[in-house]
Short mmCIF file of C-alpha atoms and ligand atoms in Angstrom, two decimals:
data_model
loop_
_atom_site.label_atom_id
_atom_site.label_comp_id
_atom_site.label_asym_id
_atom_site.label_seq_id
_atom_site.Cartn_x
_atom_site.Cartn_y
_atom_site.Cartn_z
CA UNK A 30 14.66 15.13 1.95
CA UNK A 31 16.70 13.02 4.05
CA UNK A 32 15.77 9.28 4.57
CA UNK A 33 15.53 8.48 8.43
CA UNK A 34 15.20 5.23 8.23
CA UNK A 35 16.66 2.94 5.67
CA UNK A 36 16.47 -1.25 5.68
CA UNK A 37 18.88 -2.73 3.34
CA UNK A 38 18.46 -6.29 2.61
CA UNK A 39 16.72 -7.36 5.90
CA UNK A 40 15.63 -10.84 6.35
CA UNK A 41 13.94 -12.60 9.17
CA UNK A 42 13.68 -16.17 9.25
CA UNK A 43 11.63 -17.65 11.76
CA UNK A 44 12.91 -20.89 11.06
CA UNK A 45 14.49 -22.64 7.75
CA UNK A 46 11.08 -22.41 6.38
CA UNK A 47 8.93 -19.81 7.66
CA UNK A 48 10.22 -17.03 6.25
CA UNK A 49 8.83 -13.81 8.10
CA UNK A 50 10.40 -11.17 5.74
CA UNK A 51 12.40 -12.02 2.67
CA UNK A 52 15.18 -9.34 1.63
CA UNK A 53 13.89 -5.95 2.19
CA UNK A 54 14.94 -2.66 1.14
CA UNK A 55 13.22 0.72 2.02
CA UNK A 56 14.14 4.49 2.77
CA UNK A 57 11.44 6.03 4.68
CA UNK A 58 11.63 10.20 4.69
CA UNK A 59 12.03 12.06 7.51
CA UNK A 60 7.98 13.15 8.17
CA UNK A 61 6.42 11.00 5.73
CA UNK A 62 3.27 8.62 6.50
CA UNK A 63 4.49 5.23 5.15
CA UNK A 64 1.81 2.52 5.47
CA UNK A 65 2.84 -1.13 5.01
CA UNK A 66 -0.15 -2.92 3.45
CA UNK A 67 -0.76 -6.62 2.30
CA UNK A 68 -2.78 -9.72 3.55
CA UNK A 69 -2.27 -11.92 6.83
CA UNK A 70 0.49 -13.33 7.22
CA UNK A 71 2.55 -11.18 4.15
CA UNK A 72 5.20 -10.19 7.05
CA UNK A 73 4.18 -6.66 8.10
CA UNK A 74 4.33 -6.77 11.60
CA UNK A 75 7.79 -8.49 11.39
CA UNK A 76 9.01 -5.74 9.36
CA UNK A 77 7.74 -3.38 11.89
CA UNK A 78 8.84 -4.94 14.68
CA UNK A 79 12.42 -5.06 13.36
CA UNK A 80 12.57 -1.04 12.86
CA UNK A 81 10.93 -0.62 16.70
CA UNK A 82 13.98 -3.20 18.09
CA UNK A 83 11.22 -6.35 19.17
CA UNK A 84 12.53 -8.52 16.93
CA UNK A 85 16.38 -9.66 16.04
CA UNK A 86 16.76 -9.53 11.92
CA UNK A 87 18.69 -12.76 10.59
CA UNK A 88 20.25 -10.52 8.23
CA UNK A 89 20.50 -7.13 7.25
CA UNK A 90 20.85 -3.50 7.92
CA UNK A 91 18.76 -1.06 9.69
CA UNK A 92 19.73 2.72 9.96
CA UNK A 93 17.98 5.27 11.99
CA UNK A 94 18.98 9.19 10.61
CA UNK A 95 22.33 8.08 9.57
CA UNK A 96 22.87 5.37 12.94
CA UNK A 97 23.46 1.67 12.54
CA UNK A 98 21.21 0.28 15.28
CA UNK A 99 20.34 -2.99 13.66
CA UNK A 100 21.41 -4.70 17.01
CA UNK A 101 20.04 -2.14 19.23
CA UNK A 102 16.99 -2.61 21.77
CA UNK A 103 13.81 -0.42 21.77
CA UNK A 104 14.58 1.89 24.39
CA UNK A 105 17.98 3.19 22.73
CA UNK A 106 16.31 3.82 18.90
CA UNK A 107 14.23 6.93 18.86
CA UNK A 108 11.13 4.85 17.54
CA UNK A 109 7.91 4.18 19.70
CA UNK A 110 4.92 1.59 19.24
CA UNK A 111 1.64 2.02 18.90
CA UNK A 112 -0.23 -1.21 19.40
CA UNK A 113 -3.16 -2.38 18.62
CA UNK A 114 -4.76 -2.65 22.11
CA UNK A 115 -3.47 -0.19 23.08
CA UNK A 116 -1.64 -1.41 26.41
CA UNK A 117 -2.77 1.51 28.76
CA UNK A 118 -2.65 0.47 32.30
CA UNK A 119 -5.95 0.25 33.79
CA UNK A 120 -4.73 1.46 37.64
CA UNK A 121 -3.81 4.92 35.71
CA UNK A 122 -5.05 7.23 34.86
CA UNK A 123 -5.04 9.15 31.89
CA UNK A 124 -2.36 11.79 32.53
CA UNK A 125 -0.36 8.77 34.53
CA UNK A 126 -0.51 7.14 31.21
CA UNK A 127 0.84 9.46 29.22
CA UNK A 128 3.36 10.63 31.58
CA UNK A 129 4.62 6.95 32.15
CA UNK A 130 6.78 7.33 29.03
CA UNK A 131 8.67 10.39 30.30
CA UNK A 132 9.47 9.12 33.95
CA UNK A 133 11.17 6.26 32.56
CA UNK A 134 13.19 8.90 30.48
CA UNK A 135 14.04 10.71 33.16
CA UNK A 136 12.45 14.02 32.30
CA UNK A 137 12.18 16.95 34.97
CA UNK A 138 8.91 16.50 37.20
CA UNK A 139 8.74 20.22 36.47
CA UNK A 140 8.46 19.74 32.82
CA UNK A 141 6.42 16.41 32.70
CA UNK A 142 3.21 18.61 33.20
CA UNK A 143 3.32 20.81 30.48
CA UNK A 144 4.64 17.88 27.99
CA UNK A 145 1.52 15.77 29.23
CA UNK A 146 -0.93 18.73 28.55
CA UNK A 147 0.53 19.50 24.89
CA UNK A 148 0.11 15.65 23.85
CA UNK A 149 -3.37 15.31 25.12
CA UNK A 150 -4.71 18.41 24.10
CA UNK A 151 -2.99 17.42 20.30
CA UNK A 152 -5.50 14.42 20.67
CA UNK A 153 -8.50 16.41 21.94
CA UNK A 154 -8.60 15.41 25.24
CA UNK A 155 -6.78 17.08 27.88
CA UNK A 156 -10.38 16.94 29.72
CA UNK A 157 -10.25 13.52 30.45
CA UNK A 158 -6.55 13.84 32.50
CA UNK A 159 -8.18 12.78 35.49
CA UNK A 160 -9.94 9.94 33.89
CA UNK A 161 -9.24 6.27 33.74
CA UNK A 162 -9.28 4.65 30.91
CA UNK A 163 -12.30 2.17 31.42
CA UNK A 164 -14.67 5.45 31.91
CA UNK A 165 -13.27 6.30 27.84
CA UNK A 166 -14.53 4.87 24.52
CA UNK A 167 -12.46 2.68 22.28
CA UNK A 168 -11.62 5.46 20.21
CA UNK A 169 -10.70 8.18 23.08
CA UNK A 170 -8.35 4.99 24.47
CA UNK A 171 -6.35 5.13 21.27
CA UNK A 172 -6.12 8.53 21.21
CA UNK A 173 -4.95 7.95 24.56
CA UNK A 174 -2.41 5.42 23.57
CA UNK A 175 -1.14 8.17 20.65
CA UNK A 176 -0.77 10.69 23.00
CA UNK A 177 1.33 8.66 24.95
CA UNK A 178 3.65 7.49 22.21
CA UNK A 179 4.28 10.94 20.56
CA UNK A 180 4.80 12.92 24.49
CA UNK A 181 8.42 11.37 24.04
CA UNK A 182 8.39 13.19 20.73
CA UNK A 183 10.52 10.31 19.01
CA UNK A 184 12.14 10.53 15.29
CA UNK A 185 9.63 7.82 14.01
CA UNK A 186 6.22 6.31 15.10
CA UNK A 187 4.97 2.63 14.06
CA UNK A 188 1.57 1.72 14.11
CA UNK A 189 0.57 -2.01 13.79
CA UNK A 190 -2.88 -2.02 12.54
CA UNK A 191 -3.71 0.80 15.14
CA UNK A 192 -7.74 1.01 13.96
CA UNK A 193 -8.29 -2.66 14.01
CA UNK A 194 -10.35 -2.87 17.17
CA UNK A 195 -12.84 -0.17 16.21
CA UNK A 196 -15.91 -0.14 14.60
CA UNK A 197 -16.08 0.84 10.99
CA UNK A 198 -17.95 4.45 11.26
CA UNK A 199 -15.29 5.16 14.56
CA UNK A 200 -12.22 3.70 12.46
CA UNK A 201 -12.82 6.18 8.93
CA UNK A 202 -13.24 9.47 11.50
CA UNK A 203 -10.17 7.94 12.89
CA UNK A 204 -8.49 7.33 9.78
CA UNK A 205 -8.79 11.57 9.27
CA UNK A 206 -8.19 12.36 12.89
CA UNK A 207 -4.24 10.15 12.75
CA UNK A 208 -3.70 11.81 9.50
CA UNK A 209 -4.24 15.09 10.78
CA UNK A 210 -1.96 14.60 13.64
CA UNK A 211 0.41 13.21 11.50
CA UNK A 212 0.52 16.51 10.01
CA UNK A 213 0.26 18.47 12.92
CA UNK A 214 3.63 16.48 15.07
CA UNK A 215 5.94 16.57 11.36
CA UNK A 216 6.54 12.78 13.08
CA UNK A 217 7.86 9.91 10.78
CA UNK A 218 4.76 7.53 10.65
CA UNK A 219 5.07 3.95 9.75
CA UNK A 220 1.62 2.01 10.07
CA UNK A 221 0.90 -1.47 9.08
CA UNK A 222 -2.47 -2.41 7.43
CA UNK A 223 -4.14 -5.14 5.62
CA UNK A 224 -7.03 -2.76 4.75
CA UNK A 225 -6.27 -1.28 1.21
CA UNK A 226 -8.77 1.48 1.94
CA UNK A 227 -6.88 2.65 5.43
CA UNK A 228 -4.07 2.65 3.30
CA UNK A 229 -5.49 4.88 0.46
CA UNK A 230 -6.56 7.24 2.64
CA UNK A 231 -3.80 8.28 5.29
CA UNK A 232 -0.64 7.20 3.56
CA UNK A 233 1.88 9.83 1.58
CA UNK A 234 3.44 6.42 0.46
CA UNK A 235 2.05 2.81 0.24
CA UNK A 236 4.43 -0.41 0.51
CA UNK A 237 2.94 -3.87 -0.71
CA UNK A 238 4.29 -6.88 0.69
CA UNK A 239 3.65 -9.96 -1.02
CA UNK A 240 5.55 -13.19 0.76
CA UNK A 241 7.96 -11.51 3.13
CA UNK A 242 8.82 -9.14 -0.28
CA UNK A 243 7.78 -5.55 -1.29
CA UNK A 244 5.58 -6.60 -4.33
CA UNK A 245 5.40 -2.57 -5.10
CA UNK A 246 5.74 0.65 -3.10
CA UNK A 247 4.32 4.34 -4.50
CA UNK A 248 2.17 6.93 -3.88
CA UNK A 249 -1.61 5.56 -3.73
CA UNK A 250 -2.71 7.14 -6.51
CA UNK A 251 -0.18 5.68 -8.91
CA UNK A 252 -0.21 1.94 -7.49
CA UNK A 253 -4.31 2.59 -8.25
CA UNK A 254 -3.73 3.56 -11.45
CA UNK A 255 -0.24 1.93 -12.38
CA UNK A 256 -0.42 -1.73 -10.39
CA UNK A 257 2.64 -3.77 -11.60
CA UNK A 258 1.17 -6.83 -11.24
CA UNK A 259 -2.26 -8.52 -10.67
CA UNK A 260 -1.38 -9.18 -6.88
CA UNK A 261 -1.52 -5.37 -6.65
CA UNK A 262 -4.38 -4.93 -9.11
CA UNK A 263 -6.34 -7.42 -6.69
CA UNK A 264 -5.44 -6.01 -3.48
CA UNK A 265 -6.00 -2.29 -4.40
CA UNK A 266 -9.31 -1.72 -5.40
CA UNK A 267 -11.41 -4.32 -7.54
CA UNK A 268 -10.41 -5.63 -11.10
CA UNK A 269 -11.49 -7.67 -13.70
CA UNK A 270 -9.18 -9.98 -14.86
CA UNK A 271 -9.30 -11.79 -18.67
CA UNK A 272 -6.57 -13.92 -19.58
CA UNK A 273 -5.41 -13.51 -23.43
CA UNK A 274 -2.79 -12.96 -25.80
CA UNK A 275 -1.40 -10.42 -27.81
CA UNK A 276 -2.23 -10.36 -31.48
CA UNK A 277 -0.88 -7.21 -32.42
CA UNK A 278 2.21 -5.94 -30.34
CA UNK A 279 4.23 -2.30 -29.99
CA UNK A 280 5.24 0.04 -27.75
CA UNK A 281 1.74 2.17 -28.80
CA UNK A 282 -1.83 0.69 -28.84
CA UNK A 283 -1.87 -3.08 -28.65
CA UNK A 284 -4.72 -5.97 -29.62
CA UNK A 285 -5.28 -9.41 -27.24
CA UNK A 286 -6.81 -11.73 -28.42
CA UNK A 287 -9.21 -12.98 -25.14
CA UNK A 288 -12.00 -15.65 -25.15
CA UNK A 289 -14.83 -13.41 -25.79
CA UNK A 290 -13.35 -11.27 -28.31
CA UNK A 291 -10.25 -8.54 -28.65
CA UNK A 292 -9.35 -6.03 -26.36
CA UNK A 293 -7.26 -2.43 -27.57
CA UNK A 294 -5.20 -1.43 -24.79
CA UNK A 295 -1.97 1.26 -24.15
CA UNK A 296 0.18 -0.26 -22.05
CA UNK A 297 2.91 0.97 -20.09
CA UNK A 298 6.18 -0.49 -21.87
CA UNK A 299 6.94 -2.77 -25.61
CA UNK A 300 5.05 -5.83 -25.97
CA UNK A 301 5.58 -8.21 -28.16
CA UNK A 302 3.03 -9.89 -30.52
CA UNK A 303 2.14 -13.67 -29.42
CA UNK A 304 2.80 -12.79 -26.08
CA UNK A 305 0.59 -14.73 -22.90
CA UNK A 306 -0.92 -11.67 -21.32
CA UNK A 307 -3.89 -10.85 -18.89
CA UNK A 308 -5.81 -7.90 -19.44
CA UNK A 309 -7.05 -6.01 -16.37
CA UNK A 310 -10.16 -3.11 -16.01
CA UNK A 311 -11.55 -1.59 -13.15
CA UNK A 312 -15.15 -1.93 -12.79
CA UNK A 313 -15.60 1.76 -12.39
CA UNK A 314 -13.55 2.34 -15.66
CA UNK A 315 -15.81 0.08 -17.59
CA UNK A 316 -19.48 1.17 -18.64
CA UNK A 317 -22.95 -0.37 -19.98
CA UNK A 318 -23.43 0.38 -23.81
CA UNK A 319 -26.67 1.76 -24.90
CA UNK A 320 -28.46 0.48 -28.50
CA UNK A 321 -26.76 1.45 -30.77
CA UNK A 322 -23.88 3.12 -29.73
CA UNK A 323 -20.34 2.38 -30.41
CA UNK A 324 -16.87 2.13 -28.66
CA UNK A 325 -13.41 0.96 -29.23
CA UNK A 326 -13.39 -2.13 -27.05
CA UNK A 327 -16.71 -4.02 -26.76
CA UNK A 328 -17.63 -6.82 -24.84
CA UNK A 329 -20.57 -8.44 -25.71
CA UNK A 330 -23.01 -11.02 -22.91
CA UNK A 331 -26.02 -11.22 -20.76
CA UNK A 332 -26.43 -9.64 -17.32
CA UNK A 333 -25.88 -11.98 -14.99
CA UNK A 334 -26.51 -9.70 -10.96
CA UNK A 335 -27.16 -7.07 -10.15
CA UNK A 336 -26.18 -5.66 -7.23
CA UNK A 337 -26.96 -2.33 -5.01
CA UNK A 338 -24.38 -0.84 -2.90
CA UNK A 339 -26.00 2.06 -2.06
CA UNK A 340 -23.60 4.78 -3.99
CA UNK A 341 -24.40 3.04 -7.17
CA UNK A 342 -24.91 -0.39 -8.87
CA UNK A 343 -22.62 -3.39 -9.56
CA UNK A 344 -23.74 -5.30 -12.23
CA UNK A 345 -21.83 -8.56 -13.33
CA UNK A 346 -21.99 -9.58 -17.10
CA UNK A 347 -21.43 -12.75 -18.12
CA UNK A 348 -19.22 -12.77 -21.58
CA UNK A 349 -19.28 -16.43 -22.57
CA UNK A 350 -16.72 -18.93 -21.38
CA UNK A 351 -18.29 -18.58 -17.94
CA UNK A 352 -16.14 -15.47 -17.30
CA UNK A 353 -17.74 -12.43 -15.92
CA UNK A 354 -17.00 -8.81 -15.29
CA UNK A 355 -18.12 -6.65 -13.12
CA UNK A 356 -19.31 -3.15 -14.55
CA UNK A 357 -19.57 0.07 -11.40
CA UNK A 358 -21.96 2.86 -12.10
CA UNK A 359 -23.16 5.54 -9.76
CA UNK A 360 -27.13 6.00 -9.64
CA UNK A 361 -27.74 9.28 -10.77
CA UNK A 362 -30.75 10.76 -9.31
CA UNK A 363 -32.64 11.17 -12.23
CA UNK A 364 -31.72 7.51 -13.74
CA UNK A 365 -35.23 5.74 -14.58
CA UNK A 366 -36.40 2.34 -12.83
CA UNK A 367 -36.74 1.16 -16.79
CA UNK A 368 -33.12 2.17 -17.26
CA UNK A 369 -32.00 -0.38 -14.20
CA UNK A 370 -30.21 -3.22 -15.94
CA UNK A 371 -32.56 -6.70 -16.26
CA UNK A 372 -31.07 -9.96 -15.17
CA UNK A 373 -30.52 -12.44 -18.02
CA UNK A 374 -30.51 -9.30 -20.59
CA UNK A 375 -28.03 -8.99 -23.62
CA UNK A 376 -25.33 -5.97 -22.37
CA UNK A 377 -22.59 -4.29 -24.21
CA UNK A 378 -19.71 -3.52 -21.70
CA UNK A 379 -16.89 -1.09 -23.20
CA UNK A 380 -13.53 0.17 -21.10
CA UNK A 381 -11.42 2.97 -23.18
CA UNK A 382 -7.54 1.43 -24.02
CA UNK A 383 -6.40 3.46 -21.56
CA UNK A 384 -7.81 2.13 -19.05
CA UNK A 385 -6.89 -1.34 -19.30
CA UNK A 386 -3.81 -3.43 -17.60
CA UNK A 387 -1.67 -5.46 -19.21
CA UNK A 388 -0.04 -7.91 -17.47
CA UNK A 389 2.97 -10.45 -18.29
CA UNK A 390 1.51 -14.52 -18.31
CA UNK A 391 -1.74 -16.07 -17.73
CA UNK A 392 -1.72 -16.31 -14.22
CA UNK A 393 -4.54 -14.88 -12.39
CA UNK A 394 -3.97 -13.56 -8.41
P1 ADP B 604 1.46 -9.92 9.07
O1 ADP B 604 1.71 -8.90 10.13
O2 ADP B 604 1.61 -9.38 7.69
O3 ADP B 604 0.14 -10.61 9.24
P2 ADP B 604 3.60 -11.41 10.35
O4 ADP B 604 4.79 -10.53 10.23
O5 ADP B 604 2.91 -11.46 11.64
O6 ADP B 604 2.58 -11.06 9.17
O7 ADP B 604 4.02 -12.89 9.96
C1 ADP B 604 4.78 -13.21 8.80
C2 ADP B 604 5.07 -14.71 8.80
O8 ADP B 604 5.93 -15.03 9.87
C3 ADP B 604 3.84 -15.58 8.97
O9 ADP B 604 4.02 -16.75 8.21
C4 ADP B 604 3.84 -15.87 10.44
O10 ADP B 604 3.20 -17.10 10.70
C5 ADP B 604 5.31 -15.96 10.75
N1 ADP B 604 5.61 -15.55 12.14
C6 ADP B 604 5.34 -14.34 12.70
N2 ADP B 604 5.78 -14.30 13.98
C7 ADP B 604 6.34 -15.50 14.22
C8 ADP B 604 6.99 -16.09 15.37
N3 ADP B 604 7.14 -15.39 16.51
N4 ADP B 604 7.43 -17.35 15.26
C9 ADP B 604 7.31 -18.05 14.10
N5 ADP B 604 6.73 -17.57 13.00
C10 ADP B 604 6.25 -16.30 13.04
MG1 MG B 605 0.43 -8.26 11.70
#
């Protein structure tokens, strides 16, 4: 597929030292759901802003299908803007709203109609047309404000944090609902996020920023299971982090040497014996030992919390050194209040090689 965006080497500096986006390079597909994820501050909305025309780049390239238009302002790139309160205008109403877009683009009154009913009813609510937006919910309002970005049908659509102001049972139907229409308009969708899950959930691709930088870009799955580094490990999901070093190196299974003990583990490329390392598992990877039985990697400690979540349990194990890790298990139905892990107890925790990250240096996130 073809890219229909690309950013080669774009920088924005907001000044010699605040550095809003450091150097990036991306190719976004035509009709693919890109999200842009990473903490406050990481340089996602500048990014975004950049591709939608609002702000200048200090250097760099930006192409949209095949067209320079790094110095060109919103209204002449085929990109709208979804933001985050949505901007509707109050003396409106809904239909007005929607149809604002298309009278500035000089579309045939004639036509406006029709174009006004398709977008609405994509969003589920061409019954509200008459309706201001003050008599709608938060979450009809951003359908509203959707529906009024994609009746100008543009090549790509950027979202900047577009759930943000809804509550968190409205925001996951809302997460499916976006998706959907994603799928239903074959639009280019570029959304920013600092919420991993968001991110897991709607995204064909995910991009982590880190500093102004792409720290690593793939498809969620893969960063879950394949994080390059323990920024990513961190920010995606939970981990447990041990720092170590390698006692017996290769390409194939490997031994570190951590505090508590020694930990097998595949990793993805060579590494070399006497290498400064830190291990990685995901809580849900790891498990609670019963008497008696056996596994490759073993850590031995106490229990140090327990802690209900509802699906399942948390339970934190302390493994000497004052480090702990945190162990996931679902509650099965049938799983006895005797069976419930005891505070202060000795615990076995095991996690299968394959399921453990290695990571170059010491250096925790
Ligand atoms: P994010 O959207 O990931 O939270 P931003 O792109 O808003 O991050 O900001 C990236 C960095 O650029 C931050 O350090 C922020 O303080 C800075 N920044 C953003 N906008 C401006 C601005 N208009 N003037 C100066 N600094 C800015
Ligand atoms: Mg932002």
């Amino acid at each position: 597929m073809a890219a229909i965006i690309e950013l080669e080497n774009i920088s924005k500096h907001y000044s010699p030292t605040i550095i809003g986006v450091d150097k990036v390079s991306l190719a976004v597909e035509d009709g693919e759901f890109v999200t842009l994820l990473g903490p406050s501050g990481c340089g996602k909305s500048t990014l975004l802003r950049m591709i939608g025309g609002f702000e200048e780049p200090t250097a760099g390239t930006i192409r949209l299908a095949d067209k320079d238009v790094t110095w060109d302002p919103p209204y002449k790139r085929e990109v709208n803007m979804v933001f985050q309160d949505y901007a509707l205008f109050p003396h409106m109403t809904v239909g007005q709203n929607v149809a604002y877009g298309l009278k500035t683009m000089k579309v045939a009154k004639s036509e406006i109609a029709d174009h006004v009913r398709d977008a609405l009813t994509l969003v589920g609510l061409y019954d509200k047309v008459d309706q201001r937006p003050q008599q709608l919910s938060g979450g009809q309002r951003q359908r509203i404000a959707l529906a009024r970005a994609i009746v100008r049908k543009p090549k790509v659509l950027l979202l900047d944090e577009p759930l943000s102001a809804l509550d968190a049972k409205l925001r996951e139907q809302m997460q499916l609902e976006l998706k959907h229409l994603h799928e239903k308009v074959g639009i280019t969708f570029i959304m920013v996020t600092h919420d991993q899950g968001e991110a897991l959930v709607m995204s064909d691709r995910v991009v982590v920023m880190e500093k102004g930088r792409i720290a690593q870009q793939g498809k969620p799955q893969d960063l879950y299971d394949h994080p390059a580094s323990p920024y990513v490990a961190n920010f995606i999901g939970t981990t447990n982090f041990l720092p170590g070093q390698i006692a017996a190196g290769g390409d194939d299974l490997i031994r570190v040497e951590i505090g508590a003990g020694t930990i097998s583990a595949l990793p993805d490329g060579a590494r070399p014996a006497g290498g400064v390392v830190t291990v990685g598992f995901r809580p849900e990877k790891a498990r609670l030992l019963a008497d008696g039985e056996g596994a490759q990697n073993i850590l031995e400690g106490r229990i140090a919390e327990v802690i209900y979540y509802g699906l399942g349990l948390r339970v934190a194990v302390e493994i000497g050194n004052g480090e702990r890790v945190f162990v996931d298990s679902l509650l099965p139905d049938r799983l006895a209040l005797s069976a419930v892990p005891v505070v202060g107890a000795p615990a076995r925790v095991a996690v299968e090689p394959h399921n453990v990250f290695v990571f170059e240096g010491s250096v925790a996130p």
